[in-house]
Every structure is written in structure tokens, then in C-alpha cells.
mmCIF file of C-alpha atoms and ligand atoms in Angstrom:
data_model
loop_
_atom_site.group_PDB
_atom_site.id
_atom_site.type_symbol
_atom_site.label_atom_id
_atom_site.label_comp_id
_atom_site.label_asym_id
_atom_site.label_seq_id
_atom_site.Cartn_x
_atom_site.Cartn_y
_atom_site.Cartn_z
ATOM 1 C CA UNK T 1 2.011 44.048 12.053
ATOM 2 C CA UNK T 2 0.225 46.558 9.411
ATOM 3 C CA UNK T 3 1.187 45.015 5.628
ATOM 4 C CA UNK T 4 2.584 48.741 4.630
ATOM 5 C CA UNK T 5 5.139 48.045 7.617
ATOM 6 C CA UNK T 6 6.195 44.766 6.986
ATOM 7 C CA UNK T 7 9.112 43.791 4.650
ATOM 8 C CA UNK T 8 7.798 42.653 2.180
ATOM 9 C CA UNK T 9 7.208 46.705 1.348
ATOM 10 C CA UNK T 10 10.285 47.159 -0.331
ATOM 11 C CA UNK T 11 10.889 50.721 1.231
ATOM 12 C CA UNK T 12 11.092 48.936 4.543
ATOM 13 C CA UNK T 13 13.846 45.968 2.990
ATOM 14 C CA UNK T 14 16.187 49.010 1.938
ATOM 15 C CA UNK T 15 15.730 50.728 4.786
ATOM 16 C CA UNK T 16 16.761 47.690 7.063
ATOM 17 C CA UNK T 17 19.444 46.847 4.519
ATOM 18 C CA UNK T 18 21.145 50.373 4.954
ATOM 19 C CA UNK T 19 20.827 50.461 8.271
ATOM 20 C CA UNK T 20 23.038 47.337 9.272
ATOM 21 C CA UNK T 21 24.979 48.096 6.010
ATOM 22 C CA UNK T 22 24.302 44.551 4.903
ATOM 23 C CA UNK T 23 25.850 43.448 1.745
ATOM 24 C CA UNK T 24 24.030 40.395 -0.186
ATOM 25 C CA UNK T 25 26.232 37.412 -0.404
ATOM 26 C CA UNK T 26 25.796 35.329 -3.796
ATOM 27 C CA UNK T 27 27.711 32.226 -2.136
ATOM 28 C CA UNK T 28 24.578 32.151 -0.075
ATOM 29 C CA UNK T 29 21.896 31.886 -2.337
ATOM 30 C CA UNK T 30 20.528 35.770 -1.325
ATOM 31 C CA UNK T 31 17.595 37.128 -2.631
ATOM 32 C CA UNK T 32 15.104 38.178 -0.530
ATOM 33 C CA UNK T 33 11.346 38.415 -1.551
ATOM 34 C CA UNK T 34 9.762 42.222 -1.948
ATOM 35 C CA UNK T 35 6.494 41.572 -3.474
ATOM 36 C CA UNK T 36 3.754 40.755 -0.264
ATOM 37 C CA UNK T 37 1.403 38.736 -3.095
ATOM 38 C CA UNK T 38 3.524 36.118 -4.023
ATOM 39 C CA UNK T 39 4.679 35.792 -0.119
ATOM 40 C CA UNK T 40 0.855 35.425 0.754
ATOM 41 C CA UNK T 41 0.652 32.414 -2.284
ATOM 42 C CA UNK T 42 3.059 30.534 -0.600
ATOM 43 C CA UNK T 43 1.774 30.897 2.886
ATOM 44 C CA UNK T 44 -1.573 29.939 1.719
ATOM 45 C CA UNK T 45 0.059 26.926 -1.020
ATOM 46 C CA UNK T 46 1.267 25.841 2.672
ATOM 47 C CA UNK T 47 -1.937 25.513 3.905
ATOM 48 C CA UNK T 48 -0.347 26.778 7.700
ATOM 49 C CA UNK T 49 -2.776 27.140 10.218
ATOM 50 C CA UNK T 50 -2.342 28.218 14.014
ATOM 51 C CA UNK T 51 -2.137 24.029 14.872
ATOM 52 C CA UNK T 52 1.256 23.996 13.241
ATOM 53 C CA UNK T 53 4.405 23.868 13.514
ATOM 54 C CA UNK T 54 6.707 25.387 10.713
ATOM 55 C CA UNK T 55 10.189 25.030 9.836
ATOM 56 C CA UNK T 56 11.736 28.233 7.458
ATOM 57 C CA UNK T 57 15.105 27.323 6.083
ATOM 58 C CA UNK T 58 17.153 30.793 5.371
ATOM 59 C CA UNK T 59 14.726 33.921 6.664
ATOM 60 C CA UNK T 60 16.813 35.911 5.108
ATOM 61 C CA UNK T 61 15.692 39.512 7.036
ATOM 62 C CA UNK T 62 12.961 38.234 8.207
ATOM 63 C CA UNK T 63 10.478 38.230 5.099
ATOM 64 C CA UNK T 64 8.776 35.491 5.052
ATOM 65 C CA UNK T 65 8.976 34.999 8.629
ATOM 66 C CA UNK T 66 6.840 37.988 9.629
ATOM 67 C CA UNK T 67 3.981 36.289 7.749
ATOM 68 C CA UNK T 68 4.563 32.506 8.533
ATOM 69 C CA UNK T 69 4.712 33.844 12.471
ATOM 70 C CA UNK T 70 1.162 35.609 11.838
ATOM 71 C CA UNK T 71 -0.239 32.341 10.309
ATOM 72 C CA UNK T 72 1.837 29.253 12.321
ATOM 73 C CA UNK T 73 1.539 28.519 15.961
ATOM 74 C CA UNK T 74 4.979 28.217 15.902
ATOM 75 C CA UNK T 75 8.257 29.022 13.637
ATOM 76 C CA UNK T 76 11.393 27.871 13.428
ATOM 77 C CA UNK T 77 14.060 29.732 11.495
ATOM 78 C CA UNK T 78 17.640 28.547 10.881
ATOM 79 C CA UNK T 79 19.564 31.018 8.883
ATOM 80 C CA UNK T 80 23.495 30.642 8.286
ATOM 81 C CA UNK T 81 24.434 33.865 7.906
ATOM 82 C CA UNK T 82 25.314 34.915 11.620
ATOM 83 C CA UNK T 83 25.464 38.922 9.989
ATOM 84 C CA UNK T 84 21.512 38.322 9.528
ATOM 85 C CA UNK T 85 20.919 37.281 13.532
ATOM 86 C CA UNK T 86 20.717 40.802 15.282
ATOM 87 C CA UNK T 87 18.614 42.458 12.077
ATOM 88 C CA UNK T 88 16.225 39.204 12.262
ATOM 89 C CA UNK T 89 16.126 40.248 16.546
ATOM 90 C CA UNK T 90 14.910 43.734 15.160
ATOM 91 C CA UNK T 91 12.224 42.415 12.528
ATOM 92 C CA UNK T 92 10.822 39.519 14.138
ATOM 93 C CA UNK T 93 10.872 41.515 18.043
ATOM 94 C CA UNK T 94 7.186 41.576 17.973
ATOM 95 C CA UNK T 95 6.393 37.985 17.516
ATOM 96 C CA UNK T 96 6.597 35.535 20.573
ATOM 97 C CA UNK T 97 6.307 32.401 18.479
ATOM 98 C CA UNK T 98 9.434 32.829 16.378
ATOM 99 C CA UNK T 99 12.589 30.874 17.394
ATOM 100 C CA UNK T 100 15.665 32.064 15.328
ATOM 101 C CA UNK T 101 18.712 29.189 14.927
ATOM 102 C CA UNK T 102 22.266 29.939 13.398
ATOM 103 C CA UNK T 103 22.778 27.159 11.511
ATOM 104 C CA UNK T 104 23.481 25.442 8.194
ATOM 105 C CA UNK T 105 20.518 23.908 7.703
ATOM 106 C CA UNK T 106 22.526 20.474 5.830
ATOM 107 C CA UNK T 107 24.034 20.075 9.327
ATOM 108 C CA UNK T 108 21.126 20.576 11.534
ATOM 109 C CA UNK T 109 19.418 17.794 13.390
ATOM 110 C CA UNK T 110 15.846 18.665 12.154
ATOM 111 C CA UNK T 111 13.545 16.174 14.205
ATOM 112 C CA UNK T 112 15.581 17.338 17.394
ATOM 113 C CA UNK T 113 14.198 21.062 16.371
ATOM 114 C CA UNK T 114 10.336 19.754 16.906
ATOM 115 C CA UNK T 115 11.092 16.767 19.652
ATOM 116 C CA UNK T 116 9.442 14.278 16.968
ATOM 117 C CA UNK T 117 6.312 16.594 16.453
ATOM 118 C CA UNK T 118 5.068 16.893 12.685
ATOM 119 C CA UNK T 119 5.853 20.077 11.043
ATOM 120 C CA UNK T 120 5.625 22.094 7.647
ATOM 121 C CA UNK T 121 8.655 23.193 6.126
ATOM 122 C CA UNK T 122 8.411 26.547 4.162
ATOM 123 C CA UNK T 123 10.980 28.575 2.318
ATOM 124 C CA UNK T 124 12.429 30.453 -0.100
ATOM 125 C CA UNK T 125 15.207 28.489 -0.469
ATOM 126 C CA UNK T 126 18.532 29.391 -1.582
ATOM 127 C CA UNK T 127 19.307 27.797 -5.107
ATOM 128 C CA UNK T 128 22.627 26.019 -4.996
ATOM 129 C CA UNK T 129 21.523 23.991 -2.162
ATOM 130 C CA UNK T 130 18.006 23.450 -3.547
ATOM 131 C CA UNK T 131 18.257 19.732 -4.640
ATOM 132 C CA UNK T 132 20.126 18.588 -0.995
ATOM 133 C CA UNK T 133 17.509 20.208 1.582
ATOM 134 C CA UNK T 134 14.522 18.800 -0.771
ATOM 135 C CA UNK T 135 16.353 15.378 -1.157
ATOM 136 C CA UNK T 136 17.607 15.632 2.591
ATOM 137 C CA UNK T 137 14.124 16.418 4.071
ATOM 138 C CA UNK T 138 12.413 13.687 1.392
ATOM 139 C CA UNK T 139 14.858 10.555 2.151
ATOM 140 C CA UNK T 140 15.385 11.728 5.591
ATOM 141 C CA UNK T 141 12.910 10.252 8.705
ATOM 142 C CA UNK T 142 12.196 13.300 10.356
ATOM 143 C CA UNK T 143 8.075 14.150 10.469
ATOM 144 C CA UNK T 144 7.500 16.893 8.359
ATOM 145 C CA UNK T 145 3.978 16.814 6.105
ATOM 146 C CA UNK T 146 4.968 18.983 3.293
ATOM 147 C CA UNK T 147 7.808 21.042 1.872
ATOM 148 C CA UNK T 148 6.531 24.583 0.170
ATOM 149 C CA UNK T 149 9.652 26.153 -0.982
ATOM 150 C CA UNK T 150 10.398 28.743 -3.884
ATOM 151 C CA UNK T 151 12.809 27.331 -6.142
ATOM 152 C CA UNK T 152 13.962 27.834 -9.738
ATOM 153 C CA UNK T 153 11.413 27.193 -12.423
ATOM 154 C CA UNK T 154 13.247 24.914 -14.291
ATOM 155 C CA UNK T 155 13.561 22.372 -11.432
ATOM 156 C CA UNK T 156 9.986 22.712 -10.002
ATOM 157 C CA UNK T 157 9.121 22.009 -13.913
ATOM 158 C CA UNK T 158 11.687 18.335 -13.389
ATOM 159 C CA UNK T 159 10.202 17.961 -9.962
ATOM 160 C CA UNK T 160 6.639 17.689 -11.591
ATOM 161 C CA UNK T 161 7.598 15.885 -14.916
ATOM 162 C CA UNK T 162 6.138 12.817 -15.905
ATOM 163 C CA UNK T 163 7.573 10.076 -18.908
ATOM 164 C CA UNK T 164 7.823 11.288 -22.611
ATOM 165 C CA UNK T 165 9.058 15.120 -21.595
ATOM 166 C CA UNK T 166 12.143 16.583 -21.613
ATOM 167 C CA UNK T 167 11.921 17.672 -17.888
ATOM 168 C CA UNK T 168 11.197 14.178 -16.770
ATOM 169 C CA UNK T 169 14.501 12.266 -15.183
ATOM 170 C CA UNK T 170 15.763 11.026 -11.677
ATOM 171 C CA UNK T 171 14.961 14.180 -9.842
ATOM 172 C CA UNK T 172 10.985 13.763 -10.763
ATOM 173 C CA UNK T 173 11.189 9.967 -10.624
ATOM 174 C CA UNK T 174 12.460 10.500 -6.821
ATOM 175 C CA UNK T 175 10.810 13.613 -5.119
ATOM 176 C CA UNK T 176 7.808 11.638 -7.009
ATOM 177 C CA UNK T 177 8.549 8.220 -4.877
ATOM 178 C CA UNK T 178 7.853 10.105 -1.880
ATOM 179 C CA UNK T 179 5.736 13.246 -2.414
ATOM 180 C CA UNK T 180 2.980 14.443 -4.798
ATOM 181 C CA UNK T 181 4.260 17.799 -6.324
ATOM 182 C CA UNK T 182 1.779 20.465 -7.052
ATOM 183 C CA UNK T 183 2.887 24.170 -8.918
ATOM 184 C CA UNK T 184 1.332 26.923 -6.784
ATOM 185 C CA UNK T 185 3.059 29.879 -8.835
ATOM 186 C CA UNK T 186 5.642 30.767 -10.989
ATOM 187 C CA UNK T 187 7.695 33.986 -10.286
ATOM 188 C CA UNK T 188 9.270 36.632 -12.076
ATOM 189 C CA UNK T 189 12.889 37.793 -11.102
ATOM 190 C CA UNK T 190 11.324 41.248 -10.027
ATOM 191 C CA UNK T 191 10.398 39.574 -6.701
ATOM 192 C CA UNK T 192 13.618 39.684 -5.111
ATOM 193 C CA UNK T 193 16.402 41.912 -4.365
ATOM 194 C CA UNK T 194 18.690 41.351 -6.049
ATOM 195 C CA UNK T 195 17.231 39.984 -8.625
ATOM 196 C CA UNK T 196 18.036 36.289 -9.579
ATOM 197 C CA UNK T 197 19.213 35.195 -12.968
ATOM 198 C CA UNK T 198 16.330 33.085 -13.689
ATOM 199 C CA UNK T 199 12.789 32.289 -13.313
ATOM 200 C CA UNK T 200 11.635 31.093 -10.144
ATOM 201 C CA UNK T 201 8.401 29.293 -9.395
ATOM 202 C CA UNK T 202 6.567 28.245 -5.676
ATOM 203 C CA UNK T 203 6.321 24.498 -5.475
ATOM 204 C CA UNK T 204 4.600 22.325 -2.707
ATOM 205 C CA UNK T 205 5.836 18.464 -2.207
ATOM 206 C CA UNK T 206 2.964 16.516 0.140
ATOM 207 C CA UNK T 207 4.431 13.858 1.802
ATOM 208 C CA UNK T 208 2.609 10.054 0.943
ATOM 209 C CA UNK T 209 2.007 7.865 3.789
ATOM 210 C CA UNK T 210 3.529 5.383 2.032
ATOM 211 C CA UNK T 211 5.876 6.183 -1.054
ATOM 212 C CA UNK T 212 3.896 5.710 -3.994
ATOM 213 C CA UNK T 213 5.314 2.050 -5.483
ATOM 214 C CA UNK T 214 5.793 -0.341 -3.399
ATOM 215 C CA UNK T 215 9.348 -2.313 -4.323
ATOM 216 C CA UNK T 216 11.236 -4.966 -3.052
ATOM 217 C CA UNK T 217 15.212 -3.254 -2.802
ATOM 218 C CA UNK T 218 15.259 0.435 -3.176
ATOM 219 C CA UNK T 219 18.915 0.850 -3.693
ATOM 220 C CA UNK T 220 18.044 -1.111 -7.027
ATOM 221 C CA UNK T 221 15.638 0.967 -8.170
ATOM 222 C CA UNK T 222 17.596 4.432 -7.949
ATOM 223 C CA UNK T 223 19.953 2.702 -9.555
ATOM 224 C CA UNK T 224 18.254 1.830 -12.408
ATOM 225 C CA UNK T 225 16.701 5.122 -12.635
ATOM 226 C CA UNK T 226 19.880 6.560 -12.126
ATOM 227 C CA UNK T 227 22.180 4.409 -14.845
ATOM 228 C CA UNK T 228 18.480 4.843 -17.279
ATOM 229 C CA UNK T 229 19.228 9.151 -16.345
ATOM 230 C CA UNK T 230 22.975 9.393 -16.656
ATOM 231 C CA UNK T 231 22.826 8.794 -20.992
ATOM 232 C CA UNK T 232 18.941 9.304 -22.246
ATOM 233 C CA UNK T 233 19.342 8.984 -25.584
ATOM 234 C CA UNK T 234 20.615 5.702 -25.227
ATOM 235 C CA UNK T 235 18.267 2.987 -24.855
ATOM 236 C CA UNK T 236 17.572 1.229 -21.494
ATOM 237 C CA UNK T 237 19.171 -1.715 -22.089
ATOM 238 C CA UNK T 238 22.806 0.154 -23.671
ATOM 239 C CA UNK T 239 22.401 2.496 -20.580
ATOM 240 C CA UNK T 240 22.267 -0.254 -18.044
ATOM 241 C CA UNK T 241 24.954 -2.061 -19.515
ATOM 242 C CA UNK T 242 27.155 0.908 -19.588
ATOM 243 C CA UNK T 243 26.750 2.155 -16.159
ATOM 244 C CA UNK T 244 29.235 0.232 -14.069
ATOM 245 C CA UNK T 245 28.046 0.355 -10.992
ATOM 246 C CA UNK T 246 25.113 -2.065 -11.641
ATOM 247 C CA UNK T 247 25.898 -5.560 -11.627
ATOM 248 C CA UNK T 248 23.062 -6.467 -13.607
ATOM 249 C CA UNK T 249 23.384 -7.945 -17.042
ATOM 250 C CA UNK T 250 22.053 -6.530 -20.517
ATOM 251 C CA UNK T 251 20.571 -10.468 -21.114
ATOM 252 C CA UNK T 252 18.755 -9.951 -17.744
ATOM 253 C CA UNK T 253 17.629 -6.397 -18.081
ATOM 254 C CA UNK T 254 16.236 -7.211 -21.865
ATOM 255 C CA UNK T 255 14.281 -10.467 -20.300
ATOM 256 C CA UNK T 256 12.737 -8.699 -17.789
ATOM 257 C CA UNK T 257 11.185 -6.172 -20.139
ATOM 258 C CA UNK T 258 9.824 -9.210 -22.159
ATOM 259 C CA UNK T 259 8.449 -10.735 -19.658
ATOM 260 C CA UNK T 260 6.898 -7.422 -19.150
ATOM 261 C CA UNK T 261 5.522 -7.164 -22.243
ATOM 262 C CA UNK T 262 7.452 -3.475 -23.120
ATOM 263 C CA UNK T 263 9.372 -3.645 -26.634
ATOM 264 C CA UNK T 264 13.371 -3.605 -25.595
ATOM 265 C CA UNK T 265 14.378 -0.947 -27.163
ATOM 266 C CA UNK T 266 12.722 1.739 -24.874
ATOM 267 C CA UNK T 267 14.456 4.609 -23.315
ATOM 268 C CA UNK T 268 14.522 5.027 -20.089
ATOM 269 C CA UNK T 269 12.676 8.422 -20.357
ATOM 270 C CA UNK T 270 9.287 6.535 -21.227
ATOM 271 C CA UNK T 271 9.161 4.504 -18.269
ATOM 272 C CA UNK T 272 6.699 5.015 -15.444
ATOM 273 C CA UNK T 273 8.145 4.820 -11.967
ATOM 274 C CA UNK T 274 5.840 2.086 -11.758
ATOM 275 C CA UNK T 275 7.399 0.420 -14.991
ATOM 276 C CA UNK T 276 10.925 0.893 -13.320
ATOM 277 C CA UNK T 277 9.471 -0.131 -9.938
ATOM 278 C CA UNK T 278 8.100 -3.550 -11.271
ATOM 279 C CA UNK T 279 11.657 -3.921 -13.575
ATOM 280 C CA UNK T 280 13.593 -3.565 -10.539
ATOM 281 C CA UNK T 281 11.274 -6.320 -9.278
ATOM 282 C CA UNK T 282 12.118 -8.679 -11.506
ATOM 283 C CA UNK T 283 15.472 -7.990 -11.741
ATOM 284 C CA UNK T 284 16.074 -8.869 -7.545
ATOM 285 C CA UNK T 285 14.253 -12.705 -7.991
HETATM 286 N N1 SAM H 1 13.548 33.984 3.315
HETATM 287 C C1 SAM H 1 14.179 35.186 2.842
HETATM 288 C C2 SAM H 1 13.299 35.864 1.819
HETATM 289 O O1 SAM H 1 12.448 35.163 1.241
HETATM 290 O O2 SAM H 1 13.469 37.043 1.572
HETATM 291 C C3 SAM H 1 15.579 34.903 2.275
HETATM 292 C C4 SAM H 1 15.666 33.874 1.178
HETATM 293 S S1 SAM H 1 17.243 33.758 0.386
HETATM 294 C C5 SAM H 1 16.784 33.122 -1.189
HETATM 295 C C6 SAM H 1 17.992 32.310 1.112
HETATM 296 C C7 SAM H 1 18.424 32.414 2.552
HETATM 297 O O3 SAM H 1 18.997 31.177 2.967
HETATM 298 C C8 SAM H 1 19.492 33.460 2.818
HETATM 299 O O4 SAM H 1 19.131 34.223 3.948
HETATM 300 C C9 SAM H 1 20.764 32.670 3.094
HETATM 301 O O5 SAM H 1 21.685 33.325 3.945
HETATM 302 C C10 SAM H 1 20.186 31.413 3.718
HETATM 303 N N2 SAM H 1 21.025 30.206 3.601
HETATM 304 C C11 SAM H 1 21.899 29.900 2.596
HETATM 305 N N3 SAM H 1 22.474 28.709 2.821
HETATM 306 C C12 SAM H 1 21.956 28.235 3.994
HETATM 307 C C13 SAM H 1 22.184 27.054 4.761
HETATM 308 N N4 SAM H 1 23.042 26.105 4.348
HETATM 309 N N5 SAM H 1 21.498 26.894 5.926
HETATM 310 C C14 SAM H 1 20.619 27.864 6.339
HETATM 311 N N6 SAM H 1 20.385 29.008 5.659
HETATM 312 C C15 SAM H 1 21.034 29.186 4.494
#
């Protein structure tokens, strides 16, 4: 399809708006994109060729979708809006390799969608579920290689944090575990209609083969990350002991870090995941 025709002209987004007289819903996270730059930076931050297959959560209209259909072999859209189905039939009608689902994505069996082939998952994603999908996708066991999704700025910047910064806390610690996070743009609120309240920024999550420490009980790690999270400007040991659902004792949390050789009165904020990795280590013996 010529660019000039495509939606992300915003003459051609009103247009389609007016026509189905479709009113924006804020409980779903609406904004669609309008600005055909920062739509080709996230195609091209996905690195989508014509071997793959892609997975958009929320086209929206159809947006994004005209361009990942040019790019992908082959696209699969779930949307949960069922007033967006017949307008994406109209926008997508000249692309063979588009496959629209009316679903909420949180509910959807997503490895069923690709029968166990690898895929790329790229979105604009809408905000208030933003933390679940990513979560979801990243503790989940279905094959995808990377997640490229628009999100706001201010949790791409805790997705990417690392020890000693204010952004840095469980979020970064766990998309970190399993992905490496890399900031392909950041993006103004004049990108969307409507506009959003805040920043937004394109971020890309690369699955590891393996997730990046290698620990002995999982559930203990989170939850030290978690319980070293919930009060930061306590130190690690006050936080531990303070956070209930951790049966594990001040005395043993404050030996470990001896026998670590890291001075007991750290916060939890200046600990690598490797730090908290080899702490939950010696905390399971
Ligand atoms: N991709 C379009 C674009 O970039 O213009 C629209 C993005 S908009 C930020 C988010 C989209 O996700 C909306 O179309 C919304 O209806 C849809 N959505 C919201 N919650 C959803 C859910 N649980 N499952 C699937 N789609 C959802």
C-alpha cells in the first residue's frame, strides 16, 4: 500500500474514525499511532523479516498492522474490542497474511496461535495491562524470540535499570532474568490520537537461551527481590525480616552476606541480580 494511504497518515485515521463513528475507549488503553517514522523504528527495532512469524497484541485500526503485514510472513492480531473487527476487515483487506482474533490477549492461549512455531511479538501496547502481557509472555513457555512493544517511558526506563538508580527494582531485576532490554526510541505524546498523558518510549526485550543467573529455587529469589523492593530505604536485612511471607531469618540473611563478603547493611537497591542470585543460594543449603 502507498505510505500517503496508509494510516499512519493521520488524514486517513480520522477519516476511518468518522466513518464507523468510533469513539476511543480509555478503559482500553486507546491510542493509536499517527506518525509513520516512529511506526517504521519499531518495525525495524523488531528486526521482522519475511521468515517470521509475528504476534500484534491490540491493532487498534489497523496501524501497525499494515506495516508489520508488509514486513512479516505472517501476522497475528488479537484485538478485544469486537467494535474494531469490521474497520480492521476494511484496513487490512489487501493483505493475505494477516489473521485478525477477538480476544483478550491475558486469556488467549498464545503457543496454540503459532502450533509451537517461534514468533516475534510486536505492539503498541495498551498501558494498564503493560506489566501482565510483558510478565505473561516472559514467565510464560510459549516460543516467542523477542517482545518490541511501545510502552510508557517511565517503565521502559525500570525495565532497563541497573543497581544504584532510582528506576532499578523488581520489574528490571525480572524482565532482566529472562531478556536483555534494549531502548530503540522514546516518544512524544503527539504520536497518538488521543494523545496519552505521558511519555512513551519503544522498548525491545530479547529472549536469553537460558535466563541470565543460574539459581537453585526461583520462587526464593523473587522473593527476596520482592521483600528487598516492597520498603527500599530500609536495609536488606530490616526488609527481609519484615516481609512475612519469607520464612527466612534476619541471623541467616546477615550470615549469608558475610560469608559473601558484602557489608550487612546494604540496601537491596545495590544488589546485582547476580548478588541476589548467589544470596538466594546460600540461603536454600
Ligand atoms: N496498535 C494500534 C496502534 O498502534 O495504533 C492500537 C494501540 S492501542 C495503544 C492498544 C490496543 O489494544 C487497542 O486497540 C485496545 O482496544 C487493545 N486492547 C486493550 N486491551 C486488550 C486486551 N486485553 N487484549 C487485546 N487487545 C487489547
Amino acid at each position: 500500500m502507498e505510505d500517503n494511504l496508509k494510516l499512519s497518515n493521520p488524514k486517513q485515521t480520522i477519516e476511518i474514525i468518522q466513518k464507523y463513528n468510533f469513539n476511543f475507549k480509555k478503559s482500553f488503553g486507546q491510542n493509536f499511532l499517527i506518525d509513520s517514522h516512529v511506526i517504521d523504528k519499531i518495525v525495524r527495532a523488531a528486526e521482522i523479516t519475511k521468515e517470521d512469524n509475528v504476534l500484534e497484541i491490540g491493532p487498534g485500526i489497523g496501524t501497525l498492522t499494515q506495516y508489520l503485514a508488509e514486513a512479516a510472513g505472517r501476522v497475528v492480531a488479537v484485538e478485544i474490542d469486537e467494535k474494531l473487527i469490521p474497520v480492521l476487515g476494511e484496513t487490512l483487506a489487501e493483505y493475505d497474511n494477516v489473521e485478525v482474533i477477538n480476544e483478550d490477549i491475558l486469556k488467549c492461549d498464545i503457543d496454540s496461535i503459532f502450533g509451537g512455531e517461534s514468533f516475534k511479538v510486536v505492539a503498541n501496547l495498551p498501558y494498564y495491562i503493560t506489566t501482565p502481557i510483558i510478565m505473561g509472555l516472559l514467565e510464560g513457555k510459549s516460543h516467542f524470540e523477542s517482545i518490541t512493544v511501545m510502552i510508557q517511558k517511565e517503565v521502559a526506563d525500570r525495565m532497563k535499570a541497573g543497581p544504584g538508580t532510582k528506576e532499578y527494582g523488581a520489574l528490571s531485576l525480572a524482565v532482566q532474568y529472562y531478556a536483555e532490554p534494549y531502548l530503540a526510541a522514546n516518544v512524544p505524546p503527539n504520536c497518538f490520537i488521543p494523545r496519552p498523558a505521558v511519555g512513551s518510549a519503544v522498548i525491545r526485550l530479547k529472549r536469553l537461551i537460558e535466563p541470565k543467573v543460574s539459581v537453585k529455587d526461583e520462587k526464593l529469589l523473587f522473593g527476596l527481590i520482592r521483600a528487598a523492593f516492597m520498603e527500599r530505604r530500609k536495609t536488606l536485612l530490616n526488609a527481609v525480616k519484615n516481609y512475612r511471607e519469607m520464612n527466612i531469618s534476619k541471623e541467616n540473611v546477615e550470615a549469608a552476606l558475610t560469608e559473601m563478603g558484602i557489608d550487612t547493611r546494604i540496601r537491596g537497591e545495590a544488589l546485582t541480580l547476580e548478588q541476589f542470585a548467589a544470596l538466594a543460594d546460600k540461603l536454600s543449603d
